[in-house]
Amino acid sequence: EAGVTQFPSHSVIEKGQTVTLRCDPISGHDNLYWYRRVMGKEIKFLLHFVKESKQDESGMPNNRFLAERTGGTYSTLKVQPAELEDSGVYFCASSELTGGSRNIQYFGAGTRLSVL
Amino acid sequence: AQSVTQLGSHVSVSEGALVLLRCNYSSSVPPYLFWYVQYPNQGLQLLLKYTTGATLVKGINGFEAEFKKSETSFHLTKPSAHMSDAAEYFCAVRPSNDMRFGAGTRLTVKP
């Protein structure tokens, strides 16, 4: 079974440009999470989807970030316009909504975003 | 607020030596606790978790961790380090839906 996949693995853009990150969760996982790790610091929560609905977006830094999950399958995270401080590794995770494994979040390999 | 502190951003051990990675958390309620590992160019992989029950939790690759409520700790150990254990390790607590991570500890294993 495929795990959580993220695309691209690495993106280098200039300040002011737009970038869209994609996450494909494990099939059947209704919970989808986005996290970010700025260099050398802890991984921080950005937001949480349950199916197509935003359950919690308290970690989103500002309105330059827009996350969507149309149809409740894959999710995108768009940064527009990108700033230097947006550089970091963006992780996506998914988990089951119910059942014994609902407390386990499975992570993708991350997208490394470099804003120059 | 829940938070996680990992003592030591870098830990270096010799092959065959004991691995001890420290994690302390702050929590007003019994938390769910996790250790994840990230190998180079890979995603975060779950090593082990504590939810309820036995406080000594065994994970993959010979790692284990003990939940000590009185010390609010969840330290990760392995009796004998292998070269393949070199990676970055993250302790995390799950107070609600999201995970709160420590800053990570990079483990280096010397031959």
PDB file of C-alpha atoms in Angstrom:
ATOM      1  CA  GLU A   1       0.000   0.000   0.000  1.00  0.00           C
ATOM      2  CA  ALA A   2       1.307   3.424  -0.926  1.00  0.00           C
ATOM      3  CA  GLY A   3       2.217   5.772   1.896  1.00  0.00           C
ATOM      4  CA  VAL A   4       1.735   9.505   2.050  1.00  0.00           C
ATOM      5  CA  THR A   5       3.282  11.067  -1.035  1.00  0.00           C
ATOM      6  CA  GLN A   6       4.285  14.675  -1.501  1.00  0.00           C
ATOM      7  CA  PHE A   7       5.216  16.558  -4.630  1.00  0.00           C
ATOM      8  CA  PRO A   8       7.572  18.137  -5.436  1.00  0.00           C
ATOM      9  CA  SER A   9      10.331  16.907  -3.173  1.00  0.00           C
ATOM     10  CA  HIS A  10      12.185  20.183  -3.573  1.00  0.00           C
ATOM     11  CA  SER A  11      11.176  23.576  -4.905  1.00  0.00           C
ATOM     12  CA  VAL A  12      13.352  26.616  -5.400  1.00  0.00           C
ATOM     13  CA  ILE A  13      11.554  29.872  -6.175  1.00  0.00           C
ATOM     14  CA  GLU A  14      12.197  33.579  -5.983  1.00  0.00           C
ATOM     15  CA  LYS A  15      10.596  35.883  -3.489  1.00  0.00           C
ATOM     16  CA  GLY A  16       7.212  37.028  -4.749  1.00  0.00           C
ATOM     17  CA  GLN A  17       6.511  33.929  -6.802  1.00  0.00           C
ATOM     18  CA  THR A  18       3.781  31.386  -6.170  1.00  0.00           C
ATOM     19  CA  VAL A  19       4.323  27.762  -5.251  1.00  0.00           C
ATOM     20  CA  THR A  20       1.832  24.930  -4.843  1.00  0.00           C
ATOM     21  CA  LEU A  21       2.647  21.853  -2.826  1.00  0.00           C
ATOM     22  CA  ARG A  22       0.665  18.668  -3.167  1.00  0.00           C
ATOM     23  CA  CYS A  23      -0.037  15.853  -0.749  1.00  0.00           C
ATOM     24  CA  ASP A  24      -1.663  12.519  -1.483  1.00  0.00           C
ATOM     25  CA  PRO A  25      -2.680  10.832   1.761  1.00  0.00           C
ATOM     26  CA  ILE A  26      -2.951   7.120   2.355  1.00  0.00           C
ATOM     27  CA  SER A  27      -6.085   5.851   0.659  1.00  0.00           C
ATOM     28  CA  GLY A  28      -9.036   5.885   3.023  1.00  0.00           C
ATOM     29  CA  HIS A  29      -7.509   8.320   5.503  1.00  0.00           C
ATOM     30  CA  ASP A  30      -9.980  11.091   6.183  1.00  0.00           C
ATOM     31  CA  ASN A  31      -7.645  13.097   8.402  1.00  0.00           C
ATOM     32  CA  LEU A  32      -4.984  15.116   6.607  1.00  0.00           C
ATOM     33  CA  TYR A  33      -2.488  17.434   8.282  1.00  0.00           C
ATOM     34  CA  TRP A  34       0.083  19.950   7.118  1.00  0.00           C
ATOM     35  CA  TYR A  35       3.163  20.769   9.167  1.00  0.00           C
ATOM     36  CA  ARG A  36       6.222  22.922   8.565  1.00  0.00           C
ATOM     37  CA  ARG A  37       9.759  22.825   9.831  1.00  0.00           C
ATOM     38  CA  VAL A  38      11.793  25.972   9.545  1.00  0.00           C
ATOM     39  CA  MET A  39      15.529  25.277   9.583  1.00  0.00           C
ATOM     40  CA  GLY A  40      16.741  23.856  12.870  1.00  0.00           C
ATOM     41  CA  LYS A  41      13.484  24.395  14.683  1.00  0.00           C
ATOM     42  CA  GLU A  42      10.641  22.154  15.696  1.00  0.00           C
ATOM     43  CA  ILE A  43       8.024  20.817  13.325  1.00  0.00           C
ATOM     44  CA  LYS A  44       4.953  23.004  13.693  1.00  0.00           C
ATOM     45  CA  PHE A  45       1.347  22.271  12.935  1.00  0.00           C
ATOM     46  CA  LEU A  46      -0.297  24.296  10.163  1.00  0.00           C
ATOM     47  CA  LEU A  47      -3.750  22.855   9.665  1.00  0.00           C
ATOM     48  CA  HIS A  48      -5.981  19.809   9.762  1.00  0.00           C
ATOM     49  CA  PHE A  49      -8.600  18.580   7.295  1.00  0.00           C
ATOM     50  CA  VAL A  50     -11.308  16.074   8.001  1.00  0.00           C
ATOM     51  CA  LYS A  51     -12.307  14.927   4.557  1.00  0.00           C
ATOM     52  CA  GLU A  52     -12.749  18.169   2.598  1.00  0.00           C
ATOM     53  CA  SER A  53     -13.429  20.387   5.609  1.00  0.00           C
ATOM     54  CA  LYS A  54     -10.878  22.444   7.504  1.00  0.00           C
ATOM     55  CA  GLN A  55     -11.083  21.258  11.089  1.00  0.00           C
ATOM     56  CA  ASP A  56      -8.359  23.453  12.507  1.00  0.00           C
ATOM     57  CA  GLU A  57      -6.258  26.036  10.711  1.00  0.00           C
ATOM     58  CA  SER A  58      -4.898  27.766  13.769  1.00  0.00           C
ATOM     59  CA  GLY A  59      -1.304  27.141  12.726  1.00  0.00           C
ATOM     60  CA  MET A  60      -1.459  28.860   9.339  1.00  0.00           C
ATOM     61  CA  PRO A  61       1.058  31.736   9.461  1.00  0.00           C
ATOM     62  CA  ASN A  62      -0.880  34.308   7.457  1.00  0.00           C
ATOM     63  CA  ASN A  63      -3.218  34.784   4.527  1.00  0.00           C
ATOM     64  CA  ARG A  64      -0.495  34.136   1.979  1.00  0.00           C
ATOM     65  CA  PHE A  65      -1.053  30.457   2.680  1.00  0.00           C
ATOM     66  CA  LEU A  66      -4.072  28.679   1.230  1.00  0.00           C
ATOM     67  CA  ALA A  67      -4.819  24.997   1.709  1.00  0.00           C
ATOM     68  CA  GLU A  68      -7.477  23.068  -0.123  1.00  0.00           C
ATOM     69  CA  ARG A  69      -8.705  19.520  -0.198  1.00  0.00           C
ATOM     70  CA  THR A  70     -11.415  19.396  -2.828  1.00  0.00           C
ATOM     71  CA  GLY A  71     -13.202  16.052  -2.887  1.00  0.00           C
ATOM     72  CA  GLY A  72     -11.550  14.979   0.317  1.00  0.00           C
ATOM     73  CA  THR A  73      -8.673  13.182  -1.363  1.00  0.00           C
ATOM     74  CA  TYR A  74      -5.417  14.957  -2.124  1.00  0.00           C
ATOM     75  CA  SER A  75      -4.591  18.356  -0.707  1.00  0.00           C
ATOM     76  CA  THR A  76      -2.698  21.363  -1.983  1.00  0.00           C
ATOM     77  CA  LEU A  77      -0.945  24.097  -0.067  1.00  0.00           C
ATOM     78  CA  LYS A  78      -0.334  27.285  -2.015  1.00  0.00           C
ATOM     79  CA  VAL A  79       1.954  30.071  -0.947  1.00  0.00           C
ATOM     80  CA  GLN A  80       1.324  33.360  -2.757  1.00  0.00           C
ATOM     81  CA  PRO A  81       3.400  35.459  -2.802  1.00  0.00           C
ATOM     82  CA  ALA A  82       6.289  33.574  -1.234  1.00  0.00           C
ATOM     83  CA  GLU A  83       8.586  35.353   1.210  1.00  0.00           C
ATOM     84  CA  LEU A  84      12.081  34.425   2.395  1.00  0.00           C
ATOM     85  CA  GLU A  85      10.799  33.273   5.788  1.00  0.00           C
ATOM     86  CA  ASP A  86       8.574  30.688   4.129  1.00  0.00           C
ATOM     87  CA  SER A  87      11.618  28.533   3.401  1.00  0.00           C
ATOM     88  CA  GLY A  88      11.576  25.217   5.182  1.00  0.00           C
ATOM     89  CA  VAL A  89      10.333  21.661   4.893  1.00  0.00           C
ATOM     90  CA  TYR A  90       6.590  21.157   4.573  1.00  0.00           C
ATOM     91  CA  PHE A  91       5.289  17.829   5.792  1.00  0.00           C
ATOM     92  CA  CYS A  92       1.950  16.241   5.163  1.00  0.00           C
ATOM     93  CA  ALA A  93       0.476  13.510   7.343  1.00  0.00           C
ATOM     94  CA  SER A  94      -2.686  11.446   7.299  1.00  0.00           C
ATOM     95  CA  SER A  95      -4.558   9.225   9.696  1.00  0.00           C
ATOM     96  CA  GLU A  96      -7.731   7.241   9.969  1.00  0.00           C
ATOM     97  CA  LEU A  97     -10.812   8.945  11.328  1.00  0.00           C
ATOM     98  CA  THR A  98     -11.891   6.026  13.474  1.00  0.00           C
ATOM     99  CA  GLY A  99     -10.480   2.770  14.675  1.00  0.00           C
ATOM    100  CA  GLY A 100      -7.534   1.713  16.734  1.00  0.00           C
ATOM    101  CA  SER A 101      -4.977   3.423  14.514  1.00  0.00           C
ATOM    102  CA  ARG A 102      -6.647   6.818  14.486  1.00  0.00           C
ATOM    103  CA  ASN A 103      -4.003   8.214  16.843  1.00  0.00           C
ATOM    104  CA  ILE A 104      -1.163   7.383  14.464  1.00  0.00           C
ATOM    105  CA  GLN A 105      -0.230   9.976  11.884  1.00  0.00           C
ATOM    106  CA  TYR A 106       1.702   8.754   8.856  1.00  0.00           C
ATOM    107  CA  PHE A 107       4.036  11.294   7.338  1.00  0.00           C
ATOM    108  CA  GLY A 108       5.274  11.960   3.858  1.00  0.00           C
ATOM    109  CA  ALA A 109       8.890  12.698   2.980  1.00  0.00           C
ATOM    110  CA  GLY A 110       8.220  16.407   2.884  1.00  0.00           C
ATOM    111  CA  THR A 111       8.713  19.178   0.347  1.00  0.00           C
ATOM    112  CA  ARG A 112      11.786  21.320   0.855  1.00  0.00           C
ATOM    113  CA  LEU A 113      10.923  24.879  -0.159  1.00  0.00           C
ATOM    114  CA  SER A 114      13.701  27.361  -0.760  1.00  0.00           C
ATOM    115  CA  VAL A 115      12.706  30.972  -1.341  1.00  0.00           C
ATOM    116  CA  LEU A 116      15.566  33.084  -2.698  1.00  0.00           C
TER     117      LEU A 116
ATOM    118  CA  ALA B   1      -0.302  24.412  26.530  1.00  0.00           C
ATOM    119  CA  GLN B   2       1.408  21.206  25.586  1.00  0.00           C
ATOM    120  CA  SER B   3       5.103  21.368  24.737  1.00  0.00           C
ATOM    121  CA  VAL B   4       7.982  19.012  24.151  1.00  0.00           C
ATOM    122  CA  THR B   5      11.642  19.491  25.029  1.00  0.00           C
ATOM    123  CA  GLN B   6      14.360  17.324  23.611  1.00  0.00           C
ATOM    124  CA  LEU B   7      17.631  17.683  25.476  1.00  0.00           C
ATOM    125  CA  GLY B   8      20.543  17.787  23.082  1.00  0.00           C
ATOM    126  CA  SER B   9      20.180  18.709  19.435  1.00  0.00           C
ATOM    127  CA  HIS B  10      23.102  16.405  18.611  1.00  0.00           C
ATOM    128  CA  VAL B  11      24.062  13.114  20.246  1.00  0.00           C
ATOM    129  CA  SER B  12      27.059  11.051  19.213  1.00  0.00           C
ATOM    130  CA  VAL B  13      27.667   7.467  20.307  1.00  0.00           C
ATOM    131  CA  SER B  14      30.017   4.689  19.301  1.00  0.00           C
ATOM    132  CA  GLU B  15      28.712   1.631  17.516  1.00  0.00           C
ATOM    133  CA  GLY B  16      27.580  -0.876  20.136  1.00  0.00           C
ATOM    134  CA  ALA B  17      27.089   1.748  22.829  1.00  0.00           C
ATOM    135  CA  LEU B  18      23.858   2.626  24.588  1.00  0.00           C
ATOM    136  CA  VAL B  19      21.623   5.167  22.882  1.00  0.00           C
ATOM    137  CA  LEU B  20      19.702   7.539  25.151  1.00  0.00           C
ATOM    138  CA  LEU B  21      17.672  10.370  23.669  1.00  0.00           C
ATOM    139  CA  ARG B  22      15.868  12.523  26.186  1.00  0.00           C
ATOM    140  CA  CYS B  23      12.366  13.916  25.930  1.00  0.00           C
ATOM    141  CA  ASN B  24      10.335  15.832  28.470  1.00  0.00           C
ATOM    142  CA  TYR B  25       6.843  17.123  27.942  1.00  0.00           C
ATOM    143  CA  SER B  26       4.470  19.462  29.658  1.00  0.00           C
ATOM    144  CA  SER B  27       0.889  18.393  29.782  1.00  0.00           C
ATOM    145  CA  SER B  28      -2.100  19.093  31.929  1.00  0.00           C
ATOM    146  CA  VAL B  29      -3.689  15.778  31.018  1.00  0.00           C
ATOM    147  CA  PRO B  30      -2.257  12.327  30.272  1.00  0.00           C
ATOM    148  CA  PRO B  31      -0.934  12.694  26.751  1.00  0.00           C
ATOM    149  CA  TYR B  32      -0.324  10.436  23.837  1.00  0.00           C
ATOM    150  CA  LEU B  33       3.436  10.291  23.271  1.00  0.00           C
ATOM    151  CA  PHE B  34       5.378   9.354  20.165  1.00  0.00           C
ATOM    152  CA  TRP B  35       8.878   8.985  18.819  1.00  0.00           C
ATOM    153  CA  TYR B  36       9.464   9.426  15.110  1.00  0.00           C
ATOM    154  CA  VAL B  37      12.673   8.948  13.154  1.00  0.00           C
ATOM    155  CA  GLN B  38      13.714  10.615   9.924  1.00  0.00           C
ATOM    156  CA  TYR B  39      16.395   8.983   7.827  1.00  0.00           C
ATOM    157  CA  PRO B  40      18.045  11.093   5.126  1.00  0.00           C
ATOM    158  CA  ASN B  41      15.710  11.952   2.251  1.00  0.00           C
ATOM    159  CA  GLN B  42      12.835  10.054   3.831  1.00  0.00           C
ATOM    160  CA  GLY B  43       9.661  10.945   5.687  1.00  0.00           C
ATOM    161  CA  LEU B  44       9.017  10.714   9.387  1.00  0.00           C
ATOM    162  CA  GLN B  45       8.629   7.097  10.433  1.00  0.00           C
ATOM    163  CA  LEU B  46       6.873   6.095  13.621  1.00  0.00           C
ATOM    164  CA  LEU B  47       9.241   4.317  16.008  1.00  0.00           C
ATOM    165  CA  LEU B  48       6.867   3.763  18.903  1.00  0.00           C
ATOM    166  CA  LYS B  49       3.950   5.277  20.762  1.00  0.00           C
ATOM    167  CA  TYR B  50       2.432   5.410  24.212  1.00  0.00           C
ATOM    168  CA  THR B  51      -1.310   5.838  24.629  1.00  0.00           C
ATOM    169  CA  THR B  52      -2.401   3.855  27.681  1.00  0.00           C
ATOM    170  CA  GLY B  53      -1.383   0.727  29.526  1.00  0.00           C
ATOM    171  CA  ALA B  54       2.166  -0.511  29.993  1.00  0.00           C
ATOM    172  CA  THR B  55       4.565   2.351  30.498  1.00  0.00           C
ATOM    173  CA  LEU B  56       7.514   0.600  28.837  1.00  0.00           C
ATOM    174  CA  VAL B  57       6.869   0.667  25.129  1.00  0.00           C
ATOM    175  CA  LYS B  58       8.829  -1.327  22.582  1.00  0.00           C
ATOM    176  CA  GLY B  59       9.209  -0.095  19.034  1.00  0.00           C
ATOM    177  CA  ILE B  60      10.889  -1.023  15.813  1.00  0.00           C
ATOM    178  CA  ASN B  61      14.613  -1.550  15.301  1.00  0.00           C
ATOM    179  CA  GLY B  62      15.231  -2.435  18.959  1.00  0.00           C
ATOM    180  CA  PHE B  63      14.181   0.930  20.380  1.00  0.00           C
ATOM    181  CA  GLU B  64      12.072   1.339  23.471  1.00  0.00           C
ATOM    182  CA  ALA B  65      10.814   4.197  25.619  1.00  0.00           C
ATOM    183  CA  GLU B  66       9.419   4.480  29.100  1.00  0.00           C
ATOM    184  CA  PHE B  67       6.630   6.836  30.082  1.00  0.00           C
ATOM    185  CA  LYS B  68       7.343   8.279  33.530  1.00  0.00           C
ATOM    186  CA  LYS B  69       4.468  10.427  34.620  1.00  0.00           C
ATOM    187  CA  SER B  70       6.187  11.668  37.781  1.00  0.00           C
ATOM    188  CA  GLU B  71       9.102  12.950  35.705  1.00  0.00           C
ATOM    189  CA  THR B  72       6.994  13.951  32.675  1.00  0.00           C
ATOM    190  CA  SER B  73       9.543  12.113  30.556  1.00  0.00           C
ATOM    191  CA  PHE B  74       9.509   9.748  27.615  1.00  0.00           C
ATOM    192  CA  HIS B  75      13.174   8.978  26.935  1.00  0.00           C
ATOM    193  CA  LEU B  76      14.143   6.777  24.007  1.00  0.00           C
ATOM    194  CA  THR B  77      16.752   4.054  24.452  1.00  0.00           C
ATOM    195  CA  LYS B  78      18.475   1.307  22.547  1.00  0.00           C
ATOM    196  CA  PRO B  79      21.005  -1.009  24.211  1.00  0.00           C
ATOM    197  CA  SER B  80      23.439  -1.202  21.303  1.00  0.00           C
ATOM    198  CA  ALA B  81      23.740   1.372  18.541  1.00  0.00           C
ATOM    199  CA  HIS B  82      24.128   0.363  14.905  1.00  0.00           C
ATOM    200  CA  MET B  83      25.517   2.504  12.130  1.00  0.00           C
ATOM    201  CA  SER B  84      22.081   2.367  10.504  1.00  0.00           C
ATOM    202  CA  ASP B  85      20.562   4.187  13.503  1.00  0.00           C
ATOM    203  CA  ALA B  86      22.137   7.453  12.375  1.00  0.00           C
ATOM    204  CA  ALA B  87      19.166   9.747  11.763  1.00  0.00           C
ATOM    205  CA  GLU B  88      17.158  12.539  13.314  1.00  0.00           C
ATOM    206  CA  TYR B  89      14.736  11.618  16.065  1.00  0.00           C
ATOM    207  CA  PHE B  90      11.644  13.549  17.077  1.00  0.00           C
ATOM    208  CA  CYS B  91       9.611  13.257  20.246  1.00  0.00           C
ATOM    209  CA  ALA B  92       5.994  14.347  19.958  1.00  0.00           C
ATOM    210  CA  VAL B  93       2.901  14.715  22.080  1.00  0.00           C
ATOM    211  CA  ARG B  94      -0.640  14.656  20.792  1.00  0.00           C
ATOM    212  CA  PRO B  95      -2.893  16.745  22.998  1.00  0.00           C
ATOM    213  CA  SER B  96      -5.794  16.816  20.548  1.00  0.00           C
ATOM    214  CA  ASN B  97      -5.803  16.418  16.789  1.00  0.00           C
ATOM    215  CA  ASP B  98      -2.439  17.896  15.947  1.00  0.00           C
ATOM    216  CA  MET B  99       1.015  16.783  17.019  1.00  0.00           C
ATOM    217  CA  ARG B 100       3.417  18.944  19.009  1.00  0.00           C
ATOM    218  CA  PHE B 101       7.030  18.111  18.235  1.00  0.00           C
ATOM    219  CA  GLY B 102      10.320  18.671  19.924  1.00  0.00           C
ATOM    220  CA  ALA B 103      13.118  20.329  17.981  1.00  0.00           C
ATOM    221  CA  GLY B 104      14.689  16.979  17.111  1.00  0.00           C
ATOM    222  CA  THR B 105      17.903  15.196  18.063  1.00  0.00           C
ATOM    223  CA  ARG B 106      20.404  14.197  15.404  1.00  0.00           C
ATOM    224  CA  LEU B 107      22.076  10.923  16.290  1.00  0.00           C
ATOM    225  CA  THR B 108      25.536  10.180  14.939  1.00  0.00           C
ATOM    226  CA  VAL B 109      27.002   6.700  15.296  1.00  0.00           C
ATOM    227  CA  LYS B 110      30.794   6.395  15.148  1.00  0.00           C
ATOM    228  CA  PRO B 111      32.453   3.193  14.013  1.00  0.00           C
TER     229      PRO B 111
END
